[in-house]
Amino acid sequence: MNEGRCVKCGSCLRVCPVLNDPLGEQFPGPRTTGVDAARFLERDSIGQNALRCTMCHACEWACPSGITLTRSMLKLRSEMSAEWLPGHRKMVENITSFGRTVSTEFSGWVENGERTLYFPGCIGLGRSTGLTLSVSSLLTSLGIKHDISSQAMCCGSPLIKIGALDMADDLRRRNMEVFSRYDRVITSCPGCTYQLREVYGIEAEHLIEVLKGTDLRSKLEGRWALQVPCHLKRGLSPWTAESLASILEGAGVSIVRMPEEDSCCGGGGGMLSGFPETSSSMAGNKVDMYRRAGVDGVITACPFCSLNLGREGIKVLDIGEVIAPKR
Amino acid sequence: MSYALVVGNGAAGTFSSWLLAKRGWEVTLVGRGTPSTALSTGCLRSGPNLCRAEISEFLNNEKMPWASGQREGISKIGTSYRCWMSPSHSTWKEGETPKSIAVVGLDGHPSLLPRVVSAMLNGRKIKATPFTIPSQVPSDVPLTSSFRKDEAWEGLAEELQGLSAEAILLPSLVGLQDYHRLDQLEGRCGRNVLEAITPLGSPGQRLADLMLSKAAEAGVTIWDGRKVTALDVENDAAIGATVVGGMDARHISAEAVILATGGPLVDGLVLKERDVSDPLGKFRIVRSKFPLTGGYDSLNGMLINIDGRPMVNVAGAGDCLSSGSREYGSGLTEALENAYRAVRALEGT
Amino acid sequence: MRTDVLIIGGGATGAGIARDLALRGVNCLLLEMGDFCHGASGGNHGLLHSGGRYAVKDPTSASECALENAVLRSIAPFCIEDTGGLFVSLPEDDPSFADTFVGSCRKANVPFEELTAKEALRSEPELSSRVTRCLKVNDGSIDPFSLVQANVDDARSAGAKVLNHCAVTGMTVENGTVVEVEVRDRRGGIPASIVPEIVVNAAGAWVDEVAKLAGCRVPMGLDQGSMLVMDGRHCRYVVNRLRSPSNGDIIVPNHTSTILGTTSRPAGAPNDVTVSREDVDLLVRETAAMMPSLRERRTIRTYGGVRPLLGGGGRGASRSFAMLNDERVGNLISVAGGKLTTYRLMAEKVSDRVCEMLGSSSNCRTHKEALGPPANGKGDSISAVRLVRKYGRSASSVDTTDARVVCSCEQVLRSEVTAVLKAGDALTLADVMRRTRAGMGYCQGFDCALSVLEIMMEQNGIDPVPSLNEFLGERERGLEHTSGDQLRQEMLRRHVLNGVYGLGVRE
């Protein structure tokens, strides 16, 4: 941890999407939670408001001193003594009883012993099953035969966000057994991808990385804006995030670029389950911006972004749903 | 077309990449973190002796008009701030000091402290009265977001209705997108609206945003959030660089490089104990007694390698250059001027 | 204005005497020329000694420390962190010292427990793997500002009058008695002359200067010690070097920082606290021998204190104390020597003497009656949890419904500043800092000074410019030797204060 590098320039505060949201004032802010708190004997008492962070990495990008604020905040979360929020408790209960954060609605398992595993993640299996089917058929049409394993559980990323490190590690051990049967793991969730790379040490690929360089066509009409996922751009790779636009444009989707397309939707870091009203407020502001631009909807590459923005009543599609291979 | 790599997203990096792009280079600008430019007051303290026309064109923006000449404004603590160029609401023409000023702040918010500033102004024989707007906004919450919506400005205009002073001094509330709101407020209140000269706030951020968007408009490819971790050098020329972003890395080749990475404050130079060094380990550093003025050595704009020979295609600009006489808080003009020199030096090759 | 007892000096000793006498029902007035803890009470490690450090050379002090350590833990738990302490030997240290140490601790009744090197590393992971021997003792870390303020508050509730920023400027002695004392009060709240029955001179390093006002002398050694404040807590225990007391022996975790100390050199005057570059290097070098990672840590600032030592200065001087009664002036008692851990005992002895002189028979109660509650650790923010720790009983006067933070380094609430200003003792930014810790963190007031100033102007209407310059000047004294990230912080501070605001920051 390198919190000791802070010079109090305030750059992290200016870019924090939570502090900049009208409902975000209760968040002690990235500087308190990512830099200052670690120095206190009483840091475990920081209180639940410290969880009002979407882990979007914007503060980390802005920091001129290169402080790994996100890492520091995660450490703090693992040391906190506050009780779990109702949404987080529910999530932990779900994982304990069936291994995923939300109930599994998906039933199209493919367990043919292929060498590639498509790992849709909890939201893909519980909330956005249509997206999962689209991605699966897109992969198939690209000639990538794959399994969708019913044995693969939550990647553990949401548990790390609430400081439940032991439970996350338990999931990792169980998942590693599944992953060891495959040569290649493809995901459609930047959060899962990040977790598999950072914590599991697996070179998991996000769908965008798979699509890059292939000949694609648009299945869409109209003008679309982008929601560039935080964990994709600032977590995995800014180049991959840039590919989101270039792949879509290459396929002939009409994209309207806007400066705030890469700002956080409010869905990450446990915010959606812990503080749904703040997630909703943040998403609402983004949706207002998209509406002002007069687009038909938003394309993203993250199930959390889809879910959170979609709740605010704008059409949101995943890249996996809007393109097909060129015939 | 020639390929240039510019490293650093502050004033020197954006201006030099803009200049190069205008002159037909294909430019990639790599920058990470908040540059010193964004921490500054967003004003140019001294008038440039070089490339004045280019600077004016580079900074020109329809949303935020500039004022230049001998200007004076009020710093965030009420002291006098003199400069050559500032956004129009930051300063007045020297000698035209307002007779009376209402100093407006939000209760408990550090953006502008009305009592401190009024006392300072009164001490300078400017009639000032503090005016505190009730508020519960925590210190760490930036005000620009609270003042993005029409209702907030309506509310502010109503609060300021009864004030009788000739000018109203406000905390910095606006980003680049919302600068026109200060004109609107001025219209509604019928008196001068001044923005306090504020470092580490929206004025500097505004300038940094403006400069970056100008570079993008000129066709510069911007690799934000990325860092050059190694420079490939063959003989006395750079041929490419390794760039890291997130968990990813890329190699980029370049025919010319400008290093505008900033001083030790923003990690452009590494500061260990009381000594600065080159994070790339390639170039000569001039050390000085006061370590913070040390930086890259240069000859006619080109950096010098560790063997003491000037590079043929690597120039330096901005705070990463050694600058023994630099006065704190006044480096923007100098950064722009030496960015211009760096571009001239590369074109000479 | 008359008073039975006038106490001069608002350090731990003076405040302790005021509390002791007031609890015995004695009418007393305490005057402090600066703020409380202005001298050595504020310029020390914040170490609650177990007695271990003095066991070998000064067994009396060691026994006193051991006893008082237990008393303070019971009466002032809020301002003490029960860290425990370790004494560690390195291969280069004289191995026989450890054996002597063990024997001396037993004799002086200083409790200890021997740990194996492995156990030591397990309990304190940052310790050097070179540690050969480790003894665990009852050291703790104590907040002297909070301790002294609690004594002052308690003395006041028992009827004492206590004033800071009120200097004694002269004394009139008639027939071997101080009959009148002249004072200069910064607030102008009390008459310029005091008529006391008895004068207690507890002026610490200034004890001789005060005695001179009455034509007496108190032979004292003045000894300067330097300390370094590192950002963050880097150890769980107080870590001491197990060797004959020397320079750079002690590491104390305290609040948000770790304090490294100390050095020893003769001081030319009570305020000769200057810290040299050599001291800084020495402290880092010596403490890093025990905990190597300290080399990589950020040093925020340096500070110095002047120890008033009995019978000359230096490491050899006794840490014990004495009461001196010059026969030429019968009603002046001077207290000299001693240390923070034993302040209460000193106060008890002095108060006994005062009561004897006044013919009062009441007994000391300071060891039985609590100065404040234990820190209860309840609250839903770091700030809320720390209130009792910083303010003891007065914590309840802070309005916790307003959760706004004014100083983020130390997570100080706005309402803490308001409460402290309402209490009336804090006149300057530095006074507010000593009570709230706003300005003590790594940015050294860069982020909070203006906000605190605004609150002060709202409450007290002070003149901002001198107050700000005084505060920044005070902070700057500790920043002379900064390096690394603190130097980057200093660069930003100068950029803003000097470059943009044009304040007269010293070059």
mmCIF file of N, CA and C in Angstrom, chain C residues 78-128:
data_model
loop_
_atom_site.group_PDB
_atom_site.id
_atom_site.type_symbol
_atom_site.label_atom_id
_atom_site.label_comp_id
_atom_site.label_asym_id
_atom_site.label_seq_id
_atom_site.Cartn_x
_atom_site.Cartn_y
_atom_site.Cartn_z
ATOM 1 N N PHE C 78 -8.977 7.006 28.852
ATOM 2 C CA PHE C 78 -9.363 7.547 27.542
ATOM 3 C C PHE C 78 -8.166 8.050 26.749
ATOM 4 N N CYS C 79 -7.151 8.581 27.432
ATOM 5 C CA CYS C 79 -6.040 9.172 26.672
ATOM 6 C C CYS C 79 -4.841 8.234 26.561
ATOM 7 N N ILE C 80 -5.054 6.967 26.909
ATOM 8 C CA ILE C 80 -3.947 6.003 26.840
ATOM 9 C C ILE C 80 -4.276 4.905 25.848
ATOM 10 N N GLU C 81 -3.317 4.612 24.963
ATOM 11 C CA GLU C 81 -3.459 3.432 24.106
ATOM 12 C C GLU C 81 -2.679 2.315 24.772
ATOM 13 N N ASP C 82 -3.376 1.233 25.052
ATOM 14 C CA ASP C 82 -2.707 0.116 25.724
ATOM 15 C C ASP C 82 -1.940 -0.716 24.712
ATOM 16 N N THR C 83 -0.828 -0.156 24.256
ATOM 17 C CA THR C 83 -0.068 -0.837 23.198
ATOM 18 C C THR C 83 0.807 -1.950 23.754
ATOM 19 N N GLY C 84 1.222 -1.799 25.013
ATOM 20 C CA GLY C 84 2.282 -2.670 25.513
ATOM 21 C C GLY C 84 3.605 -2.218 24.912
ATOM 22 N N GLY C 85 4.691 -2.694 25.469
ATOM 23 C CA GLY C 85 5.996 -2.280 24.947
ATOM 24 C C GLY C 85 6.923 -3.468 24.815
ATOM 25 N N LEU C 86 7.867 -3.345 23.892
ATOM 26 C CA LEU C 86 8.886 -4.382 23.733
ATOM 27 C C LEU C 86 10.259 -3.747 23.913
ATOM 28 N N PHE C 87 11.136 -4.438 24.610
ATOM 29 C CA PHE C 87 12.548 -4.037 24.657
ATOM 30 C C PHE C 87 13.313 -5.075 23.852
ATOM 31 N N VAL C 88 13.976 -4.627 22.800
ATOM 32 C CA VAL C 88 14.647 -5.609 21.939
ATOM 33 C C VAL C 88 16.156 -5.396 21.866
ATOM 34 N N SER C 89 16.898 -6.504 21.885
ATOM 35 C CA SER C 89 18.361 -6.446 21.706
ATOM 36 C C SER C 89 18.717 -6.845 20.296
ATOM 37 N N LEU C 90 19.761 -6.222 19.790
ATOM 38 C CA LEU C 90 20.310 -6.606 18.498
ATOM 39 C C LEU C 90 21.695 -7.218 18.745
ATOM 40 N N PRO C 91 22.208 -7.959 17.766
ATOM 41 C CA PRO C 91 23.489 -8.640 17.979
ATOM 42 C C PRO C 91 24.598 -7.693 18.454
ATOM 43 N N GLU C 92 24.561 -6.430 17.997
ATOM 44 C CA GLU C 92 25.649 -5.516 18.366
ATOM 45 C C GLU C 92 25.510 -4.973 19.786
ATOM 46 N N ASP C 93 24.374 -5.253 20.460
ATOM 47 C CA ASP C 93 24.201 -4.741 21.816
ATOM 48 C C ASP C 93 24.878 -5.672 22.827
ATOM 49 N N ASP C 94 25.332 -5.085 23.931
ATOM 50 C CA ASP C 94 25.987 -5.846 24.992
ATOM 51 C C ASP C 94 25.003 -6.859 25.579
ATOM 52 N N PRO C 95 25.264 -8.167 25.391
ATOM 53 C CA PRO C 95 24.280 -9.167 25.826
ATOM 54 C C PRO C 95 24.077 -9.170 27.344
ATOM 55 N N SER C 96 25.080 -8.748 28.087
ATOM 56 C CA SER C 96 24.937 -8.799 29.541
ATOM 57 C C SER C 96 23.948 -7.743 30.029
ATOM 58 N N PHE C 97 23.714 -6.688 29.194
ATOM 59 C CA PHE C 97 22.782 -5.638 29.631
ATOM 60 C C PHE C 97 21.390 -6.218 29.840
ATOM 61 N N ALA C 98 21.011 -7.137 28.946
ATOM 62 C CA ALA C 98 19.668 -7.727 29.036
ATOM 63 C C ALA C 98 19.493 -8.436 30.372
ATOM 64 N N ASP C 99 20.523 -9.149 30.817
ATOM 65 C CA ASP C 99 20.420 -9.840 32.099
ATOM 66 C C ASP C 99 20.304 -8.844 33.248
ATOM 67 N N THR C 100 21.160 -7.794 33.176
ATOM 68 C CA THR C 100 21.090 -6.758 34.203
ATOM 69 C C THR C 100 19.687 -6.159 34.228
ATOM 70 N N PHE C 101 19.147 -5.924 33.026
ATOM 71 C CA PHE C 101 17.830 -5.306 32.870
ATOM 72 C C PHE C 101 16.762 -6.150 33.576
ATOM 73 N N VAL C 102 16.819 -7.462 33.323
ATOM 74 C CA VAL C 102 15.843 -8.377 33.912
ATOM 75 C C VAL C 102 15.898 -8.306 35.440
ATOM 76 N N GLY C 103 17.123 -8.357 35.970
ATOM 77 C CA GLY C 103 17.292 -8.294 37.420
ATOM 78 C C GLY C 103 16.787 -6.977 37.983
ATOM 79 N N SER C 104 17.111 -5.880 37.285
ATOM 80 C CA SER C 104 16.717 -4.561 37.781
ATOM 81 C C SER C 104 15.200 -4.395 37.757
ATOM 82 N N CYS C 105 14.565 -4.906 36.702
ATOM 83 C CA CYS C 105 13.105 -4.806 36.613
ATOM 84 C C CYS C 105 12.473 -5.529 37.795
ATOM 85 N N ARG C 106 13.004 -6.716 38.084
ATOM 86 C CA ARG C 106 12.459 -7.479 39.225
ATOM 87 C C ARG C 106 12.573 -6.651 40.494
ATOM 88 N N LYS C 107 13.763 -6.086 40.703
ATOM 89 C CA LYS C 107 14.003 -5.335 41.943
ATOM 90 C C LYS C 107 13.097 -4.115 42.036
ATOM 91 N N ALA C 108 12.898 -3.456 40.898
ATOM 92 C CA ALA C 108 12.124 -2.213 40.917
ATOM 93 C C ALA C 108 10.621 -2.477 40.755
ATOM 94 N N ASN C 109 10.236 -3.744 40.748
ATOM 95 C CA ASN C 109 8.822 -4.104 40.558
ATOM 96 C C ASN C 109 8.243 -3.603 39.238
ATOM 97 N N VAL C 110 9.061 -3.704 38.182
ATOM 98 C CA VAL C 110 8.570 -3.372 36.849
ATOM 99 C C VAL C 110 8.160 -4.694 36.192
ATOM 100 N N PRO C 111 6.870 -4.904 35.944
ATOM 101 C CA PRO C 111 6.450 -6.187 35.370
ATOM 102 C C PRO C 111 6.995 -6.379 33.955
ATOM 103 N N PHE C 112 7.399 -7.593 33.628
ATOM 104 C CA PHE C 112 7.884 -7.887 32.278
ATOM 105 C C PHE C 112 7.670 -9.359 31.987
ATOM 106 N N GLU C 113 7.827 -9.694 30.716
ATOM 107 C CA GLU C 113 7.650 -11.080 30.287
ATOM 108 C C GLU C 113 8.643 -11.285 29.152
ATOM 109 N N GLU C 114 9.352 -12.389 29.180
ATOM 110 C CA GLU C 114 10.339 -12.632 28.121
ATOM 111 C C GLU C 114 9.681 -13.320 26.919
ATOM 112 N N LEU C 115 9.959 -12.820 25.712
ATOM 113 C CA LEU C 115 9.454 -13.464 24.491
ATOM 114 C C LEU C 115 10.634 -14.058 23.733
ATOM 115 N N THR C 116 10.422 -15.157 23.046
ATOM 116 C CA THR C 116 11.474 -15.656 22.160
ATOM 117 C C THR C 116 11.498 -14.737 20.937
ATOM 118 N N ALA C 117 12.606 -14.784 20.197
ATOM 119 C CA ALA C 117 12.722 -13.927 19.013
ATOM 120 C C ALA C 117 11.579 -14.220 18.049
ATOM 121 N N LYS C 118 11.190 -15.456 17.957
ATOM 122 C CA LYS C 118 10.105 -15.864 17.065
ATOM 123 C C LYS C 118 8.776 -15.241 17.514
ATOM 124 N N GLU C 119 8.516 -15.360 18.816
ATOM 125 C CA GLU C 119 7.287 -14.753 19.358
ATOM 126 C C GLU C 119 7.277 -13.251 19.137
ATOM 127 N N ALA C 120 8.455 -12.660 19.327
ATOM 128 C CA ALA C 120 8.564 -11.212 19.152
ATOM 129 C C ALA C 120 8.185 -10.828 17.719
ATOM 130 N N LEU C 121 8.702 -11.555 16.751
ATOM 131 C CA LEU C 121 8.414 -11.266 15.347
ATOM 132 C C LEU C 121 6.948 -11.503 15.018
ATOM 133 N N ARG C 122 6.364 -12.488 15.677
ATOM 134 C CA ARG C 122 4.957 -12.747 15.431
ATOM 135 C C ARG C 122 4.106 -11.596 15.979
ATOM 136 N N SER C 123 4.454 -11.111 17.164
ATOM 137 C CA SER C 123 3.620 -10.026 17.713
ATOM 138 C C SER C 123 3.942 -8.685 17.074
ATOM 139 N N GLU C 124 5.138 -8.523 16.534
ATOM 140 C CA GLU C 124 5.505 -7.259 15.907
ATOM 141 C C GLU C 124 6.205 -7.564 14.588
ATOM 142 N N PRO C 125 5.425 -7.795 13.528
ATOM 143 C CA PRO C 125 6.007 -8.334 12.286
ATOM 144 C C PRO C 125 7.071 -7.441 11.634
ATOM 145 N N GLU C 126 7.028 -6.140 11.902
ATOM 146 C CA GLU C 126 8.009 -5.261 11.255
ATOM 147 C C GLU C 126 9.364 -5.237 11.971
ATOM 148 N N LEU C 127 9.471 -5.935 13.092
ATOM 149 C CA LEU C 127 10.751 -5.955 13.808
ATOM 150 C C LEU C 127 11.847 -6.566 12.941
ATOM 151 N N SER C 128 13.058 -6.142 13.204
ATOM 152 C CA SER C 128 14.188 -6.713 12.486
ATOM 153 C C SER C 128 14.323 -8.194 12.840
#
